[in-house]
Short mmCIF file of C-alpha atoms and ligand atoms in Angstrom, two decimals:
data_model
loop_
_atom_site.label_atom_id
_atom_site.label_comp_id
_atom_site.label_asym_id
_atom_site.label_seq_id
_atom_site.Cartn_x
_atom_site.Cartn_y
_atom_site.Cartn_z
CA UNK A 16 0.00 0.00 0.00
CA UNK A 17 1.25 3.47 -0.84
CA UNK A 18 1.28 5.84 2.06
CA UNK A 19 2.58 9.31 1.62
CA UNK A 20 4.24 11.69 4.02
CA UNK A 21 2.52 14.85 5.10
CA UNK A 22 4.28 17.94 6.42
CA UNK A 23 7.49 19.59 5.08
CA UNK A 24 8.83 17.90 1.95
CA UNK A 25 5.46 16.25 1.25
CA UNK A 26 4.47 16.04 -2.41
CA UNK A 27 1.97 18.32 -4.10
CA UNK A 28 -0.37 15.99 -5.96
CA UNK A 29 -1.94 16.89 -9.27
CA UNK A 30 -5.29 15.56 -8.01
CA UNK A 31 -6.55 14.39 -4.63
CA UNK A 32 -9.84 12.48 -4.68
CA UNK A 33 -11.65 12.70 -1.33
CA UNK A 34 -13.64 9.51 -0.63
CA UNK A 35 -12.49 5.94 -1.24
CA UNK A 36 -15.94 4.50 -1.87
CA UNK A 37 -16.86 3.10 -5.25
CA UNK A 38 -17.23 6.54 -6.83
CA UNK A 39 -13.95 8.00 -5.54
CA UNK A 40 -12.01 4.81 -6.22
CA UNK A 41 -13.33 4.69 -9.79
CA UNK A 42 -12.35 8.34 -10.32
CA UNK A 43 -8.85 7.82 -8.85
CA UNK A 44 -8.37 4.75 -11.05
CA UNK A 45 -9.37 6.63 -14.19
CA UNK A 46 -7.20 9.67 -13.45
CA UNK A 47 -4.23 7.45 -12.56
CA UNK A 48 -4.41 6.24 -16.16
CA UNK A 49 -2.95 9.63 -17.16
CA UNK A 50 0.42 11.24 -16.48
CA UNK A 51 -0.75 12.71 -13.20
CA UNK A 52 0.15 12.20 -9.56
CA UNK A 53 -3.08 11.14 -7.89
CA UNK A 54 -4.02 10.47 -4.27
CA UNK A 55 -7.14 8.75 -2.95
CA UNK A 56 -7.92 10.06 0.53
CA UNK A 57 -10.43 8.82 3.09
CA UNK A 58 -11.29 9.45 6.71
CA UNK A 59 -11.60 5.73 7.42
CA UNK A 60 -8.79 3.16 7.83
CA UNK A 61 -9.92 1.07 4.87
CA UNK A 62 -11.45 1.66 1.47
CA UNK A 63 -15.17 1.06 0.97
CA UNK A 64 -16.20 1.72 4.56
CA UNK A 65 -19.07 4.08 3.66
CA UNK A 66 -22.29 3.53 1.72
CA UNK A 67 -20.47 1.35 -0.79
CA UNK A 68 -20.25 -1.51 1.71
CA UNK A 69 -23.96 -1.68 2.60
CA UNK A 70 -26.34 -1.55 -0.34
CA UNK A 71 -28.58 -3.91 -2.28
CA UNK A 72 -25.76 -4.87 -4.65
CA UNK A 73 -27.73 -4.76 -7.88
CA UNK A 74 -26.01 -3.84 -11.11
CA UNK A 75 -28.81 -1.71 -12.53
CA UNK A 76 -29.58 -1.35 -16.22
CA UNK A 77 -31.05 2.08 -15.47
CA UNK A 78 -34.42 1.10 -16.99
CA UNK A 79 -36.36 3.07 -14.36
CA UNK A 80 -34.20 6.21 -14.09
CA UNK A 81 -35.56 9.64 -15.02
CA UNK A 82 -35.04 9.85 -18.79
CA UNK A 83 -32.68 12.63 -19.81
CA UNK A 84 -31.07 12.89 -16.37
CA UNK A 85 -27.34 12.58 -15.78
CA UNK A 86 -28.11 9.58 -13.58
CA UNK A 87 -29.95 7.85 -16.44
CA UNK A 88 -27.00 8.27 -18.81
CA UNK A 89 -24.35 7.28 -16.28
CA UNK A 90 -26.19 4.23 -14.92
CA UNK A 91 -26.77 3.05 -18.48
CA UNK A 92 -23.08 3.50 -19.39
CA UNK A 93 -21.83 2.29 -16.02
CA UNK A 94 -23.83 -0.91 -16.32
CA UNK A 95 -21.80 -1.88 -19.39
CA UNK A 96 -18.48 -0.54 -18.12
CA UNK A 97 -18.73 -2.36 -14.78
CA UNK A 98 -20.04 -5.52 -16.44
CA UNK A 99 -16.95 -5.65 -18.68
CA UNK A 100 -14.62 -4.69 -15.84
CA UNK A 101 -16.11 -7.41 -13.63
CA UNK A 102 -15.38 -9.98 -16.33
CA UNK A 103 -11.77 -8.75 -16.58
CA UNK A 104 -11.09 -8.61 -12.83
CA UNK A 105 -13.22 -11.46 -11.48
CA UNK A 106 -15.75 -9.35 -9.56
CA UNK A 107 -18.64 -11.77 -8.91
CA UNK A 108 -21.69 -10.97 -11.08
CA UNK A 109 -24.77 -13.09 -11.83
CA UNK A 110 -27.02 -12.15 -14.70
CA UNK A 111 -30.20 -13.29 -12.95
CA UNK A 112 -32.67 -10.72 -14.35
CA UNK A 113 -35.59 -9.10 -12.57
CA UNK A 114 -39.37 -9.05 -12.71
CA UNK A 115 -41.43 -6.10 -11.50
CA UNK A 116 -44.52 -7.67 -10.05
CA UNK A 117 -47.86 -5.81 -10.21
CA UNK A 118 -50.19 -6.60 -7.30
CA UNK A 119 -53.21 -4.45 -8.20
CA UNK A 120 -54.87 -3.08 -11.31
CA UNK A 121 -53.30 0.35 -10.87
CA UNK A 122 -49.84 -1.23 -10.93
CA UNK A 123 -50.77 -3.33 -13.96
CA UNK A 124 -51.82 -0.07 -15.63
CA UNK A 125 -48.41 1.43 -14.87
CA UNK A 126 -46.46 -1.31 -16.66
CA UNK A 127 -46.72 0.08 -20.24
CA UNK A 128 -45.47 3.47 -19.00
CA UNK A 129 -42.54 1.78 -17.28
CA UNK A 130 -41.74 -0.07 -20.47
CA UNK A 131 -41.72 3.20 -22.44
CA UNK A 132 -39.51 4.76 -19.78
CA UNK A 133 -37.08 1.85 -20.09
CA UNK A 134 -36.85 2.46 -23.84
CA UNK A 135 -36.25 6.18 -23.23
CA UNK A 136 -33.44 5.13 -20.88
CA UNK A 137 -31.82 3.07 -23.63
CA UNK A 138 -33.09 -0.27 -22.38
CA UNK A 139 -35.47 -1.87 -24.95
CA UNK A 140 -35.42 -5.42 -23.59
CA UNK A 141 -38.33 -5.43 -21.12
CA UNK A 142 -41.49 -7.48 -21.69
CA UNK A 143 -44.94 -7.22 -20.12
CA UNK A 144 -46.14 -10.62 -18.96
CA UNK A 145 -49.38 -11.96 -17.49
CA UNK A 146 -49.93 -13.55 -14.09
CA UNK A 147 -49.43 -17.09 -15.37
CA UNK A 148 -45.96 -16.25 -16.71
CA UNK A 149 -45.07 -14.36 -13.52
CA UNK A 150 -45.82 -17.50 -11.48
CA UNK A 151 -43.97 -19.70 -13.98
CA UNK A 152 -40.83 -17.62 -13.54
CA UNK A 153 -41.34 -16.86 -9.84
CA UNK A 154 -43.20 -19.88 -8.49
CA UNK A 155 -42.69 -18.94 -4.83
CA UNK A 156 -44.13 -15.43 -4.70
CA UNK A 157 -47.33 -14.93 -2.71
CA UNK A 158 -50.84 -15.13 -4.14
CA UNK A 159 -52.46 -12.18 -5.90
CA UNK A 160 -49.89 -11.15 -8.54
CA UNK A 161 -51.69 -9.83 -11.62
CA UNK A 162 -48.85 -9.36 -14.07
CA UNK A 163 -45.30 -8.14 -14.42
CA UNK A 164 -42.53 -6.52 -16.43
CA UNK A 165 -39.37 -8.52 -17.08
CA UNK A 166 -36.00 -6.73 -16.97
CA UNK A 167 -33.61 -9.48 -18.07
CA UNK A 168 -30.44 -7.37 -17.72
CA UNK A 169 -30.74 -6.56 -14.01
CA UNK A 170 -27.87 -8.39 -12.32
CA UNK A 171 -26.47 -9.05 -8.87
CA UNK A 172 -22.88 -8.12 -8.09
CA UNK A 173 -20.42 -8.07 -5.18
CA UNK A 174 -20.23 -4.45 -4.06
CA UNK A 175 -17.24 -5.16 -1.77
CA UNK A 176 -15.08 -6.67 -4.51
CA UNK A 177 -16.09 -3.85 -6.86
CA UNK A 178 -14.73 -1.26 -4.43
CA UNK A 179 -11.56 -3.24 -3.70
CA UNK A 180 -10.90 -3.85 -7.41
CA UNK A 181 -11.22 -0.16 -8.34
CA UNK A 182 -9.08 1.02 -5.40
CA UNK A 183 -6.49 -1.72 -5.97
CA UNK A 184 -6.31 -0.79 -9.65
CA UNK A 185 -5.87 2.89 -8.73
CA UNK A 186 -3.00 2.07 -6.35
CA UNK A 187 -1.34 -0.28 -8.83
CA UNK A 188 -1.50 2.53 -11.39
CA UNK A 189 0.48 4.63 -8.92
CA UNK A 190 -2.16 6.48 -6.90
CA UNK A 191 -1.22 7.11 -3.26
CA UNK A 192 -3.75 5.79 -0.76
CA UNK A 193 -4.11 8.18 2.14
CA UNK A 194 -6.32 6.48 4.71
CA UNK A 195 -7.25 7.63 8.22
CA UNK A 196 -7.28 11.28 7.10
CA UNK A 197 -10.54 13.11 7.64
CA UNK A 198 -10.59 16.34 5.69
CA UNK A 199 -11.61 19.07 8.13
CA UNK A 200 -10.85 22.21 6.16
CA UNK A 201 -9.48 23.54 2.89
CA UNK A 202 -7.23 26.47 1.98
CA UNK A 203 -7.22 27.33 -1.70
CA UNK A 204 -4.20 29.29 -2.95
CA UNK A 205 -2.84 29.97 -6.40
CA UNK A 206 0.11 27.58 -6.19
CA UNK A 207 -1.73 24.72 -4.41
CA UNK A 208 -4.78 23.80 -2.38
CA UNK A 209 -4.09 22.55 1.13
CA UNK A 210 -6.45 19.96 2.55
CA UNK A 211 -6.32 20.08 6.33
CA UNK A 212 -6.85 16.55 7.59
CA UNK A 213 -6.94 14.72 10.91
CA UNK A 214 -3.43 13.41 10.09
CA UNK A 215 -1.76 16.53 8.70
CA UNK A 216 -2.02 18.75 5.65
CA UNK A 217 -2.12 17.38 2.09
CA UNK A 218 -1.18 19.65 -0.85
CA UNK A 219 -2.70 19.31 -4.28
CA UNK A 220 -3.44 21.27 -7.43
CA UNK A 221 -6.92 19.81 -7.96
CA UNK A 222 -9.51 18.34 -5.59
CA UNK A 223 -12.29 15.94 -6.53
CA UNK A 224 -14.98 15.67 -3.87
CA UNK A 225 -16.47 12.15 -3.85
CA UNK A 226 -17.12 12.13 -0.11
CA UNK A 227 -20.65 10.66 -0.26
CA UNK A 228 -22.48 11.49 2.96
CA UNK A 229 -19.80 14.11 3.72
CA UNK A 230 -19.74 15.72 0.27
CA UNK A 231 -21.88 18.77 1.18
CA UNK A 232 -19.58 19.56 4.12
CA UNK A 233 -16.47 19.43 1.88
CA UNK A 234 -18.37 21.56 -0.65
CA UNK A 235 -18.93 24.17 2.07
CA UNK A 236 -15.17 24.24 2.72
CA UNK A 237 -14.88 25.52 -0.86
CA UNK A 238 -17.37 28.28 -0.10
CA UNK A 239 -20.49 26.70 -1.64
CA UNK A 240 -23.95 26.20 -0.20
CA UNK A 241 -25.67 24.50 -3.11
CA UNK A 242 -26.99 21.20 -1.69
CA UNK A 243 -27.50 19.36 1.59
CA UNK A 244 -27.16 15.65 2.24
CA UNK A 245 -29.96 13.87 4.08
CA UNK A 246 -28.93 10.36 5.11
CA UNK A 247 -31.71 8.07 3.88
CA UNK A 248 -31.46 4.80 5.72
CA UNK A 249 -32.13 1.52 3.96
CA UNK A 250 -32.46 -1.54 6.22
CA UNK A 251 -32.11 -5.05 4.84
CA UNK A 252 -32.56 -8.64 6.03
CA UNK A 253 -30.35 -11.46 4.80
CA UNK A 254 -31.84 -14.96 4.74
CA UNK A 255 -29.89 -18.17 4.99
CA UNK A 256 -28.63 -20.02 1.92
CA UNK A 257 -31.42 -22.60 2.32
CA UNK A 258 -33.72 -19.88 0.95
CA UNK A 259 -31.85 -19.38 -2.30
CA UNK A 260 -33.85 -21.95 -4.35
CA UNK A 261 -36.96 -19.84 -3.64
CA UNK A 262 -35.54 -16.82 -5.46
CA UNK A 263 -34.00 -17.27 -8.89
CA UNK A 264 -34.58 -13.67 -9.99
CA UNK A 265 -34.79 -10.22 -8.45
CA UNK A 266 -38.40 -9.56 -7.44
CA UNK A 267 -39.04 -5.84 -7.78
CA UNK A 268 -42.06 -3.82 -6.76
CA UNK A 269 -43.67 -1.41 -9.22
CA UNK A 270 -42.03 1.89 -8.18
CA UNK A 271 -44.22 4.56 -6.60
CA UNK A 272 -43.83 8.28 -6.02
CA UNK A 273 -42.03 7.59 -2.72
CA UNK A 274 -39.28 5.39 -4.11
CA UNK A 275 -38.24 2.07 -5.54
CA UNK A 276 -39.81 0.06 -2.71
CA UNK A 277 -38.91 -3.26 -1.14
CA UNK A 278 -37.39 -6.03 -3.24
CA UNK A 279 -36.36 -9.62 -2.80
CA UNK A 280 -33.06 -10.56 -4.39
CA UNK A 281 -30.62 -13.43 -4.47
CA UNK A 282 -27.06 -12.45 -3.54
CA UNK A 283 -23.80 -13.55 -5.17
CA UNK A 284 -22.92 -15.28 -1.88
CA UNK A 285 -25.92 -17.61 -2.21
CA UNK A 286 -28.27 -15.87 0.23
CA UNK A 287 -31.54 -14.01 -0.25
CA UNK A 288 -32.05 -10.38 0.66
CA UNK A 289 -35.24 -8.53 1.60
CA UNK A 290 -35.25 -4.73 1.65
CA UNK A 291 -34.43 -1.90 1.68
CA UNK A 292 -36.53 0.52 3.71
CA UNK A 293 -36.29 4.26 3.01
CA UNK A 294 -36.24 6.56 6.01
CA UNK A 295 -34.74 10.04 6.26
CA UNK A 296 -32.51 10.54 9.30
CA UNK A 297 -30.38 13.38 10.62
CA UNK A 298 -27.46 11.33 12.00
CA UNK A 299 -25.03 10.55 9.16
CA UNK A 300 -23.49 7.70 11.13
CA UNK A 301 -26.65 5.83 12.15
CA UNK A 302 -26.22 2.55 10.30
CA UNK A 303 -27.98 0.55 13.01
CA UNK A 304 -31.16 -1.35 12.21
CA UNK A 305 -34.44 -0.59 13.97
CA UNK A 306 -37.30 -2.71 15.28
CA UNK A 307 -39.79 -0.68 13.23
CA UNK A 308 -37.74 -1.07 10.06
CA UNK A 309 -37.40 -4.83 10.41
CA UNK A 310 -41.12 -5.19 11.29
CA UNK A 311 -41.95 -3.24 8.13
CA UNK A 312 -39.77 -5.58 6.07
CA UNK A 313 -41.34 -8.68 7.59
CA UNK A 314 -44.77 -7.29 6.77
CA UNK A 315 -43.74 -6.70 3.15
CA UNK A 316 -42.04 -10.08 2.92
CA UNK A 317 -45.16 -11.88 4.16
CA UNK A 318 -47.07 -10.53 1.17
CA UNK A 319 -44.30 -10.90 -1.40
CA UNK A 320 -43.11 -14.39 -0.51
CA UNK A 321 -44.64 -15.97 2.63
CA UNK A 322 -42.42 -19.03 2.31
CA UNK A 323 -39.29 -16.89 2.63
CA UNK A 324 -40.26 -15.91 6.15
CA UNK A 325 -40.05 -19.53 7.23
CA UNK A 326 -36.31 -19.46 6.50
CA UNK A 327 -33.72 -18.26 9.00
CA UNK A 328 -32.45 -14.71 9.00
CA UNK A 329 -28.64 -14.73 9.02
CA UNK A 330 -28.02 -11.01 9.36
CA UNK A 331 -29.59 -7.58 9.18
CA UNK A 332 -27.85 -4.39 8.14
CA UNK A 333 -28.48 -0.84 7.07
CA UNK A 334 -26.87 1.57 4.63
CA UNK A 335 -27.30 5.32 4.26
CA UNK A 336 -28.06 6.86 0.86
CA UNK A 337 -26.61 10.33 0.38
CA UNK A 338 -29.94 11.87 -0.63
CA UNK A 339 -30.14 15.58 -1.45
CA UNK A 340 -32.88 18.06 -2.33
CA UNK A 341 -32.19 17.27 -6.01
CA UNK A 342 -33.39 14.15 -7.79
CA UNK A 343 -30.29 14.01 -10.02
CA UNK A 344 -26.56 13.72 -9.34
CA UNK A 345 -24.77 17.03 -8.68
CA UNK A 346 -21.53 16.96 -10.67
CA UNK A 347 -19.98 20.37 -11.26
CA UNK A 348 -16.53 21.75 -11.86
CA UNK A 349 -15.10 25.02 -10.52
CA UNK A 350 -12.02 25.66 -12.66
CA UNK A 351 -11.04 28.75 -10.70
CA UNK A 352 -10.63 26.82 -7.45
CA UNK A 353 -9.47 23.69 -9.33
CA UNK A 354 -12.28 21.77 -7.67
CA UNK A 355 -14.84 19.22 -8.87
CA UNK A 356 -17.89 18.02 -6.95
CA UNK A 357 -19.41 14.57 -7.50
CA UNK A 358 -22.31 14.66 -5.03
CA UNK A 359 -25.82 13.35 -4.58
CA UNK A 360 -24.88 9.87 -5.81
CA UNK A 361 -27.78 8.45 -3.89
CA UNK A 362 -29.02 5.02 -4.83
CA UNK A 363 -27.24 3.97 -8.03
CA UNK A 364 -23.55 4.78 -7.50
CA UNK A 365 -22.43 1.15 -7.53
CA UNK A 366 -23.79 0.80 -11.07
CA UNK A 367 -22.78 4.22 -12.35
CA UNK A 368 -19.40 4.68 -10.63
CA UNK A 369 -17.17 3.81 -13.58
CA UNK A 370 -19.19 5.99 -15.97
CA UNK A 371 -19.10 8.81 -13.43
CA UNK A 372 -15.33 8.54 -13.45
CA UNK A 373 -15.31 8.95 -17.24
CA UNK A 374 -17.68 11.91 -16.94
CA UNK A 375 -15.40 13.53 -14.35
CA UNK A 376 -12.39 13.00 -16.60
CA UNK A 377 -14.27 14.71 -19.45
CA UNK A 378 -15.23 17.69 -17.28
CA UNK A 379 -11.65 18.09 -16.06
CA UNK A 380 -10.33 17.88 -19.62
CA UNK A 381 -12.82 20.55 -20.77
CA UNK A 382 -11.39 23.07 -18.30
CA UNK A 383 -8.12 22.94 -20.23
CA UNK A 384 -6.35 23.52 -16.93
CA UNK A 385 -5.35 19.92 -16.25
CA UNK A 386 -3.21 18.17 -18.82
CA UNK A 387 -4.49 14.65 -19.41
CA UNK A 388 -1.86 12.65 -21.26
CA UNK A 389 -2.68 8.94 -21.35
CA UNK A 390 -0.03 6.63 -19.96
CA UNK A 391 1.25 3.84 -22.18
CA UNK A 392 2.68 1.79 -19.33
CA UNK A 393 -0.48 0.83 -17.43
CA UNK A 394 -0.49 -2.44 -15.49
CA UNK A 395 -3.16 -5.02 -16.30
CA UNK A 396 -6.31 -4.78 -14.17
CA UNK A 397 -6.00 -6.77 -10.94
CA UNK A 398 -7.44 -10.27 -10.76
CA UNK A 399 -9.58 -10.28 -7.62
CA UNK A 400 -10.11 -13.28 -5.32
CA UNK A 401 -13.45 -14.90 -6.09
CA UNK A 402 -15.90 -14.76 -3.19
CA UNK A 403 -19.01 -15.47 -5.29
CA UNK A 404 -20.87 -18.76 -5.51
CA UNK A 405 -21.23 -18.86 -9.30
CA UNK A 406 -17.52 -19.52 -9.94
CA UNK A 407 -15.05 -21.96 -8.49
CA UNK A 408 -14.09 -21.12 -4.91
CA UNK A 409 -10.63 -22.15 -3.65
CA UNK A 410 -12.01 -24.94 -1.39
CA UNK A 411 -13.55 -26.54 -4.52
CA UNK A 412 -10.40 -26.31 -6.62
CA UNK A 413 -8.57 -29.64 -6.39
CA UNK A 414 -5.58 -28.52 -8.46
CA UNK A 415 -5.10 -25.42 -6.35
CA UNK A 416 -5.35 -27.39 -3.11
CA UNK A 417 -2.82 -29.96 -4.39
CA UNK A 418 -0.46 -27.08 -5.10
CA UNK A 419 -1.06 -25.34 -1.78
CA UNK A 420 -2.87 -27.24 1.00
CA UNK A 421 -3.80 -23.95 2.74
CA UNK A 422 -6.68 -23.70 0.22
CA UNK A 423 -7.98 -27.00 1.50
CA UNK A 424 -8.00 -25.93 5.14
CA UNK A 425 -11.41 -24.41 5.78
CA UNK A 426 -11.49 -21.95 8.66
CA UNK A 427 -14.97 -20.44 8.29
CA UNK A 428 -17.27 -23.41 7.64
CA UNK A 429 -20.49 -21.49 6.99
CA UNK A 430 -18.90 -19.58 4.12
CA UNK A 431 -16.18 -22.14 3.26
CA UNK A 432 -13.34 -19.67 3.66
CA UNK A 433 -9.88 -21.20 3.73
CA UNK A 434 -6.69 -20.32 5.57
CA UNK A 435 -5.06 -19.74 2.17
CA UNK A 436 -7.54 -16.99 1.26
CA UNK A 437 -7.14 -15.26 4.62
CA UNK A 438 -3.35 -15.39 4.24
CA UNK A 439 -3.55 -14.00 0.69
CA UNK A 440 -5.46 -10.86 1.72
CA UNK A 441 -2.38 -9.71 3.65
CA UNK A 442 -0.21 -10.01 0.55
CA UNK A 443 -2.75 -7.97 -1.44
CA UNK A 444 -2.29 -4.37 -2.56
CA UNK A 445 -4.66 -3.09 0.15
CA UNK A 446 -4.50 -5.49 3.12
CA UNK A 447 -7.26 -5.49 5.74
CA UNK A 448 -6.71 -3.51 8.92
CA UNK A 449 -9.67 -4.93 10.85
CA UNK A 450 -11.65 -8.15 11.11
CA UNK A 451 -14.50 -6.35 9.38
CA UNK A 452 -12.15 -5.57 6.49
CA UNK A 453 -11.12 -9.22 6.36
CA UNK A 454 -14.80 -10.22 6.24
CA UNK A 455 -15.47 -8.04 3.21
CA UNK A 456 -12.44 -9.46 1.41
CA UNK A 457 -13.09 -13.14 2.13
CA UNK A 458 -16.62 -13.61 3.60
CA UNK A 459 -15.05 -15.04 6.80
CA UNK A 460 -17.59 -14.75 9.65
CA UNK A 461 -20.29 -13.69 7.21
CA UNK A 462 -22.35 -16.87 7.44
CA UNK A 463 -25.20 -18.21 9.49
CA UNK A 464 -23.13 -18.48 12.70
CA UNK A 465 -21.79 -14.93 12.23
CA UNK A 466 -18.40 -16.00 13.58
CA UNK A 467 -19.68 -17.97 16.60
CA UNK A 468 -17.68 -21.07 15.63
CA UNK A 469 -14.76 -19.66 13.66
CA UNK A 470 -14.39 -16.28 15.40
CA UNK A 471 -11.44 -17.23 17.60
CA UNK A 472 -9.44 -18.88 14.82
CA UNK A 473 -10.16 -16.14 12.30
CA UNK A 474 -9.14 -13.52 14.87
CA UNK A 475 -5.90 -15.39 15.61
CA UNK A 476 -5.03 -15.70 11.91
CA UNK A 477 -5.86 -12.02 11.45
CA UNK A 478 -3.70 -10.90 14.36
CA UNK A 479 -0.74 -13.06 13.36
CA UNK A 480 -0.84 -11.85 9.77
CA UNK A 481 -1.51 -8.23 10.66
CA UNK A 482 1.45 -8.30 13.09
CA UNK A 483 3.68 -9.74 10.35
CA UNK A 484 2.62 -6.97 7.93
CA UNK A 485 3.35 -4.32 10.59
CA UNK A 486 6.77 -5.84 11.39
CA UNK A 487 7.64 -5.99 7.69
CA UNK A 488 6.58 -2.35 7.30
CA UNK A 489 8.82 -1.31 10.20
CA UNK A 490 11.78 -3.28 8.82
CA UNK A 491 11.48 -1.37 5.53
CA UNK A 492 11.56 2.04 7.19
C1 FAD B 26 -29.75 0.64 1.13
C2 FAD B 26 -29.02 1.00 -0.15
C3 FAD B 26 -29.21 0.24 -1.28
C4 FAD B 26 -28.52 0.56 -2.47
N1 FAD B 26 -28.61 -0.28 -3.53
C5 FAD B 26 -27.89 -0.03 -4.64
C6 FAD B 26 -27.92 -0.94 -5.73
O1 FAD B 26 -28.55 -2.00 -5.65
N2 FAD B 26 -27.23 -0.62 -6.85
C7 FAD B 26 -26.52 0.55 -6.98
O2 FAD B 26 -25.97 0.81 -8.03
N3 FAD B 26 -26.43 1.41 -5.93
C8 FAD B 26 -27.09 1.14 -4.77
N4 FAD B 26 -27.02 2.00 -3.71
C9 FAD B 26 -26.25 3.23 -3.85
C10 FAD B 26 -24.76 3.02 -3.74
O3 FAD B 26 -24.43 2.17 -2.66
C11 FAD B 26 -24.10 4.39 -3.56
O4 FAD B 26 -24.56 5.28 -4.55
C12 FAD B 26 -22.59 4.31 -3.65
O5 FAD B 26 -22.08 3.33 -2.78
C13 FAD B 26 -22.00 5.66 -3.32
O6 FAD B 26 -20.61 5.54 -3.35
P1 FAD B 26 -19.71 6.76 -2.93
O7 FAD B 26 -18.33 6.41 -3.26
O8 FAD B 26 -20.29 8.01 -3.52
O9 FAD B 26 -19.96 6.93 -1.36
P2 FAD B 26 -19.31 6.15 -0.13
O10 FAD B 26 -19.15 4.72 -0.39
O11 FAD B 26 -20.11 6.53 1.07
O12 FAD B 26 -17.85 6.76 -0.02
C14 FAD B 26 -17.63 8.07 0.44
C15 FAD B 26 -16.36 8.05 1.27
O13 FAD B 26 -16.03 9.40 1.62
C16 FAD B 26 -15.42 9.36 2.88
N5 FAD B 26 -15.52 10.69 3.49
C17 FAD B 26 -16.65 11.37 3.83
N6 FAD B 26 -16.32 12.54 4.38
C18 FAD B 26 -14.97 12.62 4.38
C19 FAD B 26 -14.04 13.60 4.84
N7 FAD B 26 -14.43 14.75 5.40
N8 FAD B 26 -12.71 13.34 4.70
C20 FAD B 26 -12.28 12.19 4.14
N9 FAD B 26 -13.13 11.23 3.71
C21 FAD B 26 -14.45 11.45 3.82
C22 FAD B 26 -16.20 8.30 3.64
O14 FAD B 26 -15.42 7.78 4.71
C23 FAD B 26 -16.48 7.27 2.56
O15 FAD B 26 -15.55 6.22 2.56
C24 FAD B 26 -27.69 1.70 -2.51
C25 FAD B 26 -27.50 2.47 -1.36
C26 FAD B 26 -28.14 2.11 -0.18
C27 FAD B 26 -27.88 2.89 1.08
#
């Protein structure tokens, strides 16, 4: 991992991207493809610790976006960019498809309009189907469905691996990763902008603000007051793998004026997810679940798929959307202050992130103030460890185990995570710094026992490896 000094003698970067979520990591990766010195800075001690780690993990086609909006264009483009990138890097994706299910005549009446909207959003592949076909494709949904709209391109993806792949790629292209640095103030001067952070000042010519829930506060540091973030909590329930045969496709509600509604979706780890809720909060850190939220989900689930509620719930979690007073993304450049804002990336940033990065590159190029010369010495994209169920996992790979028995030694039995995979994360470009970080890289402790059986061994392996990485770091100083 690249860490950079702060204080006297510290470098002045060409661009610092604030926020190492999916959006910031994608932007840093893109800009590091040019002859620029780039840094990716985050308040947290790991990448992907914000909204990007807790969402519904659907790679959206953008069929239901607002036609003509920036979000519509970027989700549409991002869908293809991330799909291709996932194939190149090994990010788990399953092309399961979705069906919007209509439960009353009003919803049935809305389906043709949704189909037209999909076409306007560049997605012509939907089909309106009757109740019989809905039940043929989704035999386990509850009684009373009257029809549906198929969206065959909607896919499920691993949001964690997406974030790690983009950040890893950025670092391998030479970007410095500045973690544990909360930006608390900004001084813009002609020669350089100084970002005041919790771990010292960072100097840069340009700043890209991709700080998600904190993006309006950073924007205020640059003297703006153009939008405000309202954390919109989405709570989700994860059902045990036994439930997966019930749900072959994403079951979507017909969207209403108040949002996309509650869905049921398979996950790339072999579980089933029910959610999310949508509740505006004031606390930008409140990612806890609530009794009312989970009750609401159970109520919805009972109608959508009663059989699902007979399965065990493995986990519950919540993520916070960075909602604003605007329905669209807020992406604007201020050439005078050498500053670009990528804000209001509320509920589609996983899908659109790579296209957003291209859009940001275009806006920066248009200013004429930042020279963007493509590099001809770029490393290949990283090949990420597979933590999805659709491809061969290390414990299933006889040749790999014969070569290295550590891949045959399962440590986390619920999720079949091996000692070899845990070891490998510490040799990666961005090693984990916490058990939670290890979980997102390997799935260890993510299963039905939630670490009850493997917790002690996983913690011991983590501590031993983390200590070795620290000792190695000190020896190199
Ligand atoms: C419940 C839910 C379901 C969703 N489902 C989907 C889905 O199915 N498909 C989809 O495409 N999208 C979905 N989304 C949206 C998607 O998750 C987000 O749009 C995306 O993760 C936003 O990424 P980001 O990089 O902008 O923000 P984040 O991931 O939040 O990253 C921002 C980073 O900025 C850092 N930061 C903030 N302030 C500062 C500061 N002052 N100094 C330094 N660092 C700072 C934070 O620590 C954080 O790491 C969903 C969101 C939610 C909440």
